Tab-separated table of C-alpha atoms in Angstrom:
chain	number	residue	atom	x	y	z
U	1	UNK	CA	-100.998	78.177	-46.737
U	2	UNK	CA	-98.753	81.135	-46.115
U	3	UNK	CA	-98.249	81.279	-49.880
U	4	UNK	CA	-101.988	81.844	-50.271
U	5	UNK	CA	-101.953	84.556	-47.607
U	6	UNK	CA	-99.041	86.404	-49.140
U	7	UNK	CA	-100.286	86.130	-52.703
U	8	UNK	CA	-103.931	86.966	-52.168
U	9	UNK	CA	-103.516	90.741	-51.939
U	10	UNK	CA	-101.404	91.043	-55.134
U	11	UNK	CA	-103.944	88.820	-56.898
U	12	UNK	CA	-106.838	91.036	-55.820
U	13	UNK	CA	-104.971	94.192	-56.831
U	14	UNK	CA	-104.181	92.655	-60.243
U	15	UNK	CA	-107.821	91.705	-60.743
U	16	UNK	CA	-108.884	95.238	-59.840
U	17	UNK	CA	-106.290	96.638	-62.255
U	18	UNK	CA	-107.621	94.388	-65.036
U	19	UNK	CA	-111.149	95.538	-64.260
U	20	UNK	CA	-110.043	99.162	-64.446
U	21	UNK	CA	-108.400	98.522	-67.823
U	22	UNK	CA	-111.158	96.583	-69.497
U	23	UNK	CA	-114.415	97.695	-67.932
U	24	UNK	CA	-116.538	100.223	-69.777
U	25	UNK	CA	-117.863	101.768	-66.553
U	26	UNK	CA	-116.091	104.651	-64.883
U	27	UNK	CA	-114.497	102.576	-62.165
U	28	UNK	CA	-111.887	105.120	-61.205
U	29	UNK	CA	-114.680	107.458	-60.130
U	30	UNK	CA	-116.130	104.628	-58.019
U	31	UNK	CA	-112.742	104.136	-56.417
U	32	UNK	CA	-112.487	107.859	-55.624
U	33	UNK	CA	-115.936	107.912	-54.077
U	34	UNK	CA	-115.127	104.888	-51.965
U	35	UNK	CA	-111.757	106.245	-50.885
U	36	UNK	CA	-113.298	109.591	-49.905
U	37	UNK	CA	-115.889	107.861	-47.749
U	38	UNK	CA	-113.009	105.901	-46.236
U	39	UNK	CA	-111.286	109.106	-45.163
U	40	UNK	CA	-114.470	110.435	-43.569
U	41	UNK	CA	-114.946	107.124	-41.762
U	42	UNK	CA	-111.431	107.069	-40.324
U	43	UNK	CA	-111.543	110.699	-39.220
U	44	UNK	CA	-114.829	110.095	-37.419
U	45	UNK	CA	-113.217	107.205	-35.562
U	46	UNK	CA	-110.282	109.214	-34.257
U	47	UNK	CA	-111.885	110.487	-31.014
U	48	UNK	CA	-112.937	106.961	-29.994
U	49	UNK	CA	-109.500	105.711	-30.887
U	50	UNK	CA	-107.907	108.294	-28.585
U	51	UNK	CA	-110.099	107.233	-25.661
U	52	UNK	CA	-109.495	103.549	-26.302
U	53	UNK	CA	-105.726	103.824	-26.634
U	54	UNK	CA	-105.384	106.074	-23.597
U	55	UNK	CA	-107.503	103.737	-21.487
U	56	UNK	CA	-105.504	100.707	-22.652
U	57	UNK	CA	-102.220	102.493	-22.021
U	58	UNK	CA	-103.273	103.539	-18.508
U	59	UNK	CA	-104.435	100.013	-17.781
U	60	UNK	CA	-101.127	98.426	-18.710
U	61	UNK	CA	-98.925	101.112	-17.139
U	62	UNK	CA	-100.705	101.019	-13.795
U	63	UNK	CA	-100.226	97.290	-13.363
U	64	UNK	CA	-103.982	96.784	-13.236
U	65	UNK	CA	-103.509	93.647	-15.325
U	66	UNK	CA	-101.292	92.085	-12.674
U	67	UNK	CA	-103.696	92.929	-9.858
U	68	UNK	CA	-106.571	91.492	-11.875
U	69	UNK	CA	-104.517	88.329	-12.424
U	70	UNK	CA	-103.985	87.930	-8.678
U	71	UNK	CA	-107.696	88.304	-8.065
U	72	UNK	CA	-108.669	85.850	-10.779
U	73	UNK	CA	-106.069	83.153	-10.073
U	74	UNK	CA	-108.191	80.960	-7.766
U	75	UNK	CA	-110.965	80.792	-10.380
U	76	UNK	CA	-108.643	80.209	-13.311
U	77	UNK	CA	-106.809	77.468	-11.439
U	78	UNK	CA	-110.120	75.592	-11.269
U	79	UNK	CA	-110.510	75.982	-15.028
U	80	UNK	CA	-107.076	74.597	-15.789
U	81	UNK	CA	-105.527	77.890	-16.865
U	82	UNK	CA	-101.911	78.191	-15.644
U	83	UNK	CA	-101.416	81.294	-13.504
U	84	UNK	CA	-98.287	82.313	-15.419
U	85	UNK	CA	-100.299	83.280	-18.483
U	86	UNK	CA	-102.832	85.314	-16.482
U	87	UNK	CA	-101.121	88.710	-16.910
U	88	UNK	CA	-101.018	88.075	-20.667
U	89	UNK	CA	-104.640	86.927	-20.609
U	90	UNK	CA	-105.999	89.957	-18.756
U	91	UNK	CA	-104.287	92.344	-21.152
U	92	UNK	CA	-105.222	90.450	-24.330
U	93	UNK	CA	-108.714	91.938	-24.819
U	94	UNK	CA	-107.431	95.408	-24.057
U	95	UNK	CA	-104.250	96.022	-25.981
U	96	UNK	CA	-102.672	94.105	-28.844
U	97	UNK	CA	-99.221	95.604	-28.474
U	98	UNK	CA	-99.052	95.064	-24.720
U	99	UNK	CA	-100.202	91.472	-25.105
U	100	UNK	CA	-97.565	90.846	-27.798
U	101	UNK	CA	-94.929	92.242	-25.460
U	102	UNK	CA	-96.154	90.005	-22.628
U	103	UNK	CA	-96.197	87.016	-24.960
U	104	UNK	CA	-92.573	87.675	-25.907
U	105	UNK	CA	-91.770	87.889	-22.197
U	106	UNK	CA	-93.514	84.550	-21.575
U	107	UNK	CA	-91.401	83.009	-24.336
U	108	UNK	CA	-88.259	84.340	-22.684
U	109	UNK	CA	-89.137	83.009	-19.251
U	110	UNK	CA	-90.834	79.754	-20.190
U	111	UNK	CA	-89.585	78.952	-23.750
U	112	UNK	CA	-91.932	79.078	-26.701
U	113	UNK	CA	-92.137	75.299	-26.974
U	114	UNK	CA	-93.013	74.461	-23.401
U	115	UNK	CA	-96.620	74.053	-22.259
U	116	UNK	CA	-97.013	77.632	-21.055
U	117	UNK	CA	-95.518	79.225	-24.163
U	118	UNK	CA	-97.484	76.916	-26.423
U	119	UNK	CA	-100.832	77.484	-24.705
U	120	UNK	CA	-100.250	81.244	-24.695
U	121	UNK	CA	-99.438	81.121	-28.435
U	122	UNK	CA	-102.639	79.224	-29.200
U	123	UNK	CA	-104.667	81.739	-27.171
U	124	UNK	CA	-102.959	84.626	-28.941
U	125	UNK	CA	-103.672	83.082	-32.351
U	126	UNK	CA	-107.349	82.531	-31.700
U	127	UNK	CA	-108.349	85.726	-29.895
U	128	UNK	CA	-108.274	89.442	-30.548
U	129	UNK	CA	-108.454	92.825	-28.837
U	130	UNK	CA	-112.132	92.778	-27.939
U	131	UNK	CA	-112.189	96.154	-26.235
U	132	UNK	CA	-110.615	97.997	-29.153
U	133	UNK	CA	-112.853	96.288	-31.714
U	134	UNK	CA	-116.030	97.005	-29.726
U	135	UNK	CA	-115.070	100.662	-29.290
U	136	UNK	CA	-114.150	101.271	-32.929
U	137	UNK	CA	-117.055	99.313	-34.380
U	138	UNK	CA	-119.669	100.934	-32.159
U	139	UNK	CA	-118.228	104.339	-33.033
U	140	UNK	CA	-118.423	103.556	-36.770
U	141	UNK	CA	-122.018	102.414	-36.437
U	142	UNK	CA	-122.916	105.396	-34.286
U	143	UNK	CA	-124.334	103.302	-31.446
U	144	UNK	CA	-123.704	103.984	-27.788
U	145	UNK	CA	-125.187	100.870	-26.222
U	146	UNK	CA	-123.581	97.603	-27.253
U	147	UNK	CA	-125.953	95.505	-25.126
U	148	UNK	CA	-124.686	91.947	-24.655
U	149	UNK	CA	-121.650	92.271	-26.920
U	150	UNK	CA	-118.981	92.708	-24.218
U	151	UNK	CA	-120.118	89.859	-21.922
U	152	UNK	CA	-120.614	87.537	-24.900
U	153	UNK	CA	-117.190	88.405	-26.288
U	154	UNK	CA	-115.503	87.854	-22.944
U	155	UNK	CA	-117.281	84.539	-22.483
U	156	UNK	CA	-116.087	83.358	-25.894
U	157	UNK	CA	-112.554	84.370	-25.013
U	158	UNK	CA	-112.756	82.475	-21.746
U	159	UNK	CA	-114.050	79.446	-23.613
U	160	UNK	CA	-111.247	79.476	-26.187
U	161	UNK	CA	-108.697	79.991	-23.399
U	162	UNK	CA	-109.886	76.945	-21.466
U	163	UNK	CA	-110.023	74.930	-24.685
U	164	UNK	CA	-106.526	76.069	-25.673
U	165	UNK	CA	-105.112	75.086	-22.293
U	166	UNK	CA	-106.800	71.699	-22.526
U	167	UNK	CA	-105.624	70.761	-26.010
U	168	UNK	CA	-102.157	72.315	-25.842
U	169	UNK	CA	-101.016	69.439	-23.704
U	170	UNK	CA	-101.834	67.035	-26.528
U	171	UNK	CA	-99.869	68.903	-29.152
U	172	UNK	CA	-96.576	69.587	-27.450
Q	1	UNK	CA	-120.811	102.347	-23.330
Q	2	UNK	CA	-117.504	103.704	-24.478
Q	3	UNK	CA	-117.790	106.579	-22.018
Q	4	UNK	CA	-118.600	104.255	-19.123
Q	5	UNK	CA	-115.868	101.769	-20.050
Q	6	UNK	CA	-113.317	104.554	-20.367
Q	7	UNK	CA	-114.326	106.027	-17.017
Q	8	UNK	CA	-114.184	102.657	-15.237
Q	9	UNK	CA	-110.791	101.817	-16.723
Q	10	UNK	CA	-109.321	105.185	-15.771
Q	11	UNK	CA	-110.481	104.965	-12.179
Q	12	UNK	CA	-109.388	101.320	-11.969
Q	13	UNK	CA	-105.979	102.196	-13.387
Q	14	UNK	CA	-105.536	105.062	-10.956
Q	15	UNK	CA	-106.446	102.885	-7.982
Q	16	UNK	CA	-104.162	100.094	-9.167
Q	17	UNK	CA	-101.336	102.541	-9.728
Q	18	UNK	CA	-101.735	103.702	-6.125
Q	19	UNK	CA	-101.584	100.079	-4.966
Q	20	UNK	CA	-98.570	99.147	-7.072
Q	21	UNK	CA	-96.897	102.515	-6.502
Q	22	UNK	CA	-96.583	103.283	-10.206
Q	23	UNK	CA	-98.359	106.630	-10.160
Q	24	UNK	CA	-95.541	108.345	-12.039
Q	25	UNK	CA	-96.091	105.994	-14.978
Q	26	UNK	CA	-99.613	107.300	-15.541
Q	27	UNK	CA	-98.893	110.627	-17.241
Q	28	UNK	CA	-96.381	109.189	-19.741
Q	29	UNK	CA	-98.955	106.445	-20.389
Q	30	UNK	CA	-101.549	109.001	-21.474
Q	31	UNK	CA	-99.142	110.566	-23.941
Q	32	UNK	CA	-98.085	107.127	-25.162
Q	33	UNK	CA	-101.777	106.364	-25.678
Q	34	UNK	CA	-102.420	109.468	-27.758
Q	35	UNK	CA	-99.415	108.875	-29.976
Q	36	UNK	CA	-100.420	105.234	-30.368
Q	37	UNK	CA	-103.888	106.388	-31.449
Q	38	UNK	CA	-102.211	108.561	-34.069
Q	39	UNK	CA	-100.097	105.620	-35.306
Q	40	UNK	CA	-103.151	103.401	-35.586
Q	41	UNK	CA	-105.126	106.136	-37.353
Q	42	UNK	CA	-102.333	106.742	-39.817
Q	43	UNK	CA	-102.260	103.102	-40.918
Q	44	UNK	CA	-106.063	102.913	-40.726
Q	45	UNK	CA	-106.564	105.888	-43.071
Q	46	UNK	CA	-104.397	104.396	-45.796
Q	47	UNK	CA	-105.856	100.936	-45.817
Q	48	UNK	CA	-109.429	102.126	-45.241
Q	49	UNK	CA	-109.235	104.408	-48.276
Q	50	UNK	CA	-107.748	101.665	-50.429
Q	51	UNK	CA	-110.183	98.952	-49.442
Q	52	UNK	CA	-113.273	101.189	-49.425
Q	53	UNK	CA	-112.320	102.280	-52.928
Q	54	UNK	CA	-111.869	98.665	-53.998
Q	55	UNK	CA	-115.191	97.815	-52.333
Q	56	UNK	CA	-116.935	100.430	-54.472
Q	57	UNK	CA	-115.361	98.983	-57.609
Q	58	UNK	CA	-116.442	95.482	-56.607
Q	59	UNK	CA	-119.977	96.772	-56.026
Q	60	UNK	CA	-120.119	98.556	-59.369
Q	61	UNK	CA	-118.899	95.533	-61.315
Q	62	UNK	CA	-121.206	93.135	-59.513
Q	63	UNK	CA	-118.272	91.028	-58.319
Q	64	UNK	CA	-119.256	91.417	-54.690
Q	65	UNK	CA	-122.810	90.351	-55.526
Q	66	UNK	CA	-121.444	87.071	-56.899
Q	67	UNK	CA	-119.441	86.531	-53.737
Q	68	UNK	CA	-122.431	87.277	-51.516
Q	69	UNK	CA	-124.583	84.846	-53.470
Q	70	UNK	CA	-121.886	82.195	-53.090
Q	71	UNK	CA	-121.929	82.399	-49.303
Q	72	UNK	CA	-125.568	83.404	-48.910
Q	73	UNK	CA	-126.556	80.479	-46.629
Q	74	UNK	CA	-123.877	81.563	-44.173
Q	75	UNK	CA	-124.917	85.203	-44.481
Q	76	UNK	CA	-128.572	84.358	-43.900
Q	77	UNK	CA	-127.626	82.497	-40.717
Q	78	UNK	CA	-125.412	85.266	-39.382
Q	79	UNK	CA	-127.147	88.425	-40.537
Q	80	UNK	CA	-130.877	87.788	-41.011
Q	81	UNK	CA	-131.945	91.438	-40.933
Q	82	UNK	CA	-129.236	92.665	-43.270
Q	83	UNK	CA	-130.012	89.869	-45.727
Q	84	UNK	CA	-133.655	90.898	-45.841
Q	85	UNK	CA	-133.056	94.597	-46.369
Q	86	UNK	CA	-129.778	94.325	-48.233
Q	87	UNK	CA	-128.155	97.126	-46.235
Q	88	UNK	CA	-124.534	96.324	-45.648
Q	89	UNK	CA	-124.782	92.681	-46.679
Q	90	UNK	CA	-122.137	93.016	-49.410
Q	91	UNK	CA	-119.731	94.642	-46.981
Q	92	UNK	CA	-120.383	91.822	-44.497
Q	93	UNK	CA	-119.661	89.223	-47.167
Q	94	UNK	CA	-116.431	91.018	-48.050
Q	95	UNK	CA	-115.404	91.302	-44.402
Q	96	UNK	CA	-115.959	87.626	-43.645
Q	97	UNK	CA	-114.123	86.595	-46.814
Q	98	UNK	CA	-111.216	88.919	-46.050
Q	99	UNK	CA	-110.932	87.469	-42.539
Q	100	UNK	CA	-110.873	83.938	-43.916
Q	101	UNK	CA	-108.270	84.822	-46.513
Q	102	UNK	CA	-106.082	86.300	-43.790
Q	103	UNK	CA	-106.187	89.931	-44.960
Q	104	UNK	CA	-107.171	91.480	-41.642
Q	105	UNK	CA	-106.373	94.988	-42.812
Q	106	UNK	CA	-109.073	94.685	-45.470
Q	107	UNK	CA	-111.583	93.032	-43.143
Q	108	UNK	CA	-111.651	96.037	-40.792
Q	109	UNK	CA	-112.618	98.714	-43.361
Q	110	UNK	CA	-115.213	96.349	-44.875
Q	111	UNK	CA	-116.723	95.701	-41.452
Q	112	UNK	CA	-116.743	99.409	-40.600
Q	113	UNK	CA	-118.602	100.248	-43.840
Q	114	UNK	CA	-120.994	97.369	-43.157
Q	115	UNK	CA	-121.805	98.773	-39.722
Q	116	UNK	CA	-122.463	102.226	-41.144
Q	117	UNK	CA	-124.916	100.691	-43.606
Q	118	UNK	CA	-126.554	98.533	-40.932
Q	119	UNK	CA	-127.316	101.606	-38.864
Q	120	UNK	CA	-129.876	102.493	-41.536
Q	121	UNK	CA	-131.870	99.390	-40.576
Q	122	UNK	CA	-131.507	100.333	-36.966
Q	123	UNK	CA	-133.390	103.660	-37.443
Q	124	UNK	CA	-130.340	105.464	-36.143
Q	125	UNK	CA	-130.978	104.070	-32.667
Q	126	UNK	CA	-128.339	104.208	-29.962
Q	127	UNK	CA	-128.570	100.489	-29.241
Q	128	UNK	CA	-126.600	98.092	-31.397
Q	129	UNK	CA	-128.719	95.781	-33.524
Q	130	UNK	CA	-128.241	92.017	-33.339
Q	131	UNK	CA	-126.602	91.919	-36.772
Q	132	UNK	CA	-124.124	94.596	-35.714
Q	133	UNK	CA	-123.206	92.648	-32.595
Q	134	UNK	CA	-122.813	89.494	-34.657
Q	135	UNK	CA	-120.439	91.187	-37.099
Q	136	UNK	CA	-118.441	92.762	-34.278
Q	137	UNK	CA	-118.035	89.560	-32.312
Q	138	UNK	CA	-117.147	87.367	-35.275
Q	139	UNK	CA	-114.535	89.965	-36.200
Q	140	UNK	CA	-113.187	89.670	-32.663
Q	141	UNK	CA	-113.027	85.873	-32.785
Q	142	UNK	CA	-112.520	85.024	-36.439
Q	143	UNK	CA	-111.574	81.644	-37.868
Q	144	UNK	CA	-107.846	82.126	-37.876
Q	145	UNK	CA	-106.181	80.161	-40.662
Q	146	UNK	CA	-102.740	81.743	-40.539
Q	147	UNK	CA	-101.863	83.567	-37.300
Q	148	UNK	CA	-98.784	85.293	-38.725
Q	149	UNK	CA	-98.101	87.559	-35.746
Q	150	UNK	CA	-97.834	84.738	-33.240
Q	151	UNK	CA	-95.795	82.534	-35.553
Q	152	UNK	CA	-93.375	85.390	-36.192
Q	153	UNK	CA	-93.044	85.991	-32.435
Q	154	UNK	CA	-92.377	82.295	-31.860
Q	155	UNK	CA	-89.780	82.282	-34.608
Q	156	UNK	CA	-87.976	85.280	-33.085
Q	157	UNK	CA	-88.017	83.538	-29.701
Q	158	UNK	CA	-86.166	80.626	-31.232
Q	159	UNK	CA	-88.966	78.106	-31.280
Q	160	UNK	CA	-88.095	74.684	-32.644
Q	161	UNK	CA	-91.342	74.532	-34.570
Q	162	UNK	CA	-93.198	77.850	-34.752
Q	163	UNK	CA	-96.026	76.463	-36.869
Q	164	UNK	CA	-96.839	73.637	-34.479
Q	165	UNK	CA	-99.615	75.849	-33.106
Q	166	UNK	CA	-101.530	75.817	-36.395
Q	167	UNK	CA	-103.823	72.850	-35.739
Q	168	UNK	CA	-104.716	73.876	-32.150
Q	169	UNK	CA	-105.294	77.450	-33.352
Q	170	UNK	CA	-107.609	76.161	-36.065
Q	171	UNK	CA	-109.523	74.056	-33.541
Q	172	UNK	CA	-109.796	76.884	-31.007
Q	173	UNK	CA	-110.710	79.603	-33.475
Q	174	UNK	CA	-113.366	77.466	-35.199
Q	175	UNK	CA	-114.848	76.499	-31.814
Q	176	UNK	CA	-114.723	80.127	-30.712
Q	177	UNK	CA	-116.477	81.194	-33.897
Q	178	UNK	CA	-119.218	78.599	-33.450
Q	179	UNK	CA	-119.702	79.530	-29.790
Q	180	UNK	CA	-119.935	83.206	-30.750
Q	181	UNK	CA	-122.607	82.541	-33.364
Q	182	UNK	CA	-124.615	80.337	-30.992
Q	183	UNK	CA	-124.297	82.874	-28.156
Q	184	UNK	CA	-125.318	85.866	-30.260
Q	185	UNK	CA	-128.289	84.106	-31.854
Q	186	UNK	CA	-129.467	82.805	-28.462
Q	187	UNK	CA	-129.105	86.176	-26.738
Q	188	UNK	CA	-130.755	87.935	-29.679
Q	189	UNK	CA	-133.687	85.522	-29.455
Q	190	UNK	CA	-133.989	86.057	-25.692
Q	191	UNK	CA	-133.949	89.837	-26.093
Q	192	UNK	CA	-136.526	89.679	-28.857
Q	193	UNK	CA	-138.729	87.463	-26.654
Q	194	UNK	CA	-138.471	89.959	-23.800
Q	195	UNK	CA	-139.396	92.843	-26.096
Q	196	UNK	CA	-142.492	90.991	-27.361
Q	197	UNK	CA	-143.714	90.359	-23.809
Q	198	UNK	CA	-143.420	94.063	-23.035
């Protein structure tokens, strides 16, 4: 499987190169047009990116994640989520780098093969930084009101977390 | 929404820093945040340009049309409006395929272009359309076939079997994906019902 993942990009690039060689249309011009629109897109995202990264950085530096974990622990205990992974869990939707750092810390303190490390790994593999994605995507679309996106996304993450904690026990 | 979220997080962080006594970590955090934004932008520019360029080539040669036709039942389920009008549907197809193939850094530019196109259907409104929300949320909880980052972290931590998480990750990510689709379609239907009654 990892062979497919590592080979897929070279394969696509080769196919594109073949197309460029043998197609009669002016594909290089198409590429330039696309690339230029890509630059404009990324530049327009930069302000939102600044806000998002600063907010995420403040959140992790202030220890808000830990306080949130303390507040949530009675509820999560009912759901079968071990309290040790709560700090990692609260940061996960907010910052990818901080959550990776916390995951590494969990591995150090609880080994990567024990229940806690395993469950945290499964959660990390099946979730993503919701906050960052919502901010960037809504900025690209030019919308200010994301309606039910945030609650729905958080609910899904909660669901996968509970599921991960439940089935991790079976796989260790 | 971004403004409100940012404001809430800042105030929350300040209050928490007062509680935990880490107020002197706040200013360095802001600067760390801005430089992180620059790092992300730098990598984003490169791959966005590359993949947007490739996307244009795929559009011109009709390759992306073939792909979209291949997965059209899925696309019709997930993005009904975009399928009808055709705005952004090719980019959506590319984004979903890229996510499945494990090339996340291609999926993001494709999704961003898709959203820009979908805004045309939205009449430039400030509220996100249901298709936009669907694309955003399935990008946030994709079907993860090869979670390289986690496996690498496990390997560095000296795990006996880093890839043991593959099957549970598959189960969880597929379930998460299904739940997301069900949730978004249900909520979209409820919102549409409310709007009709108005």
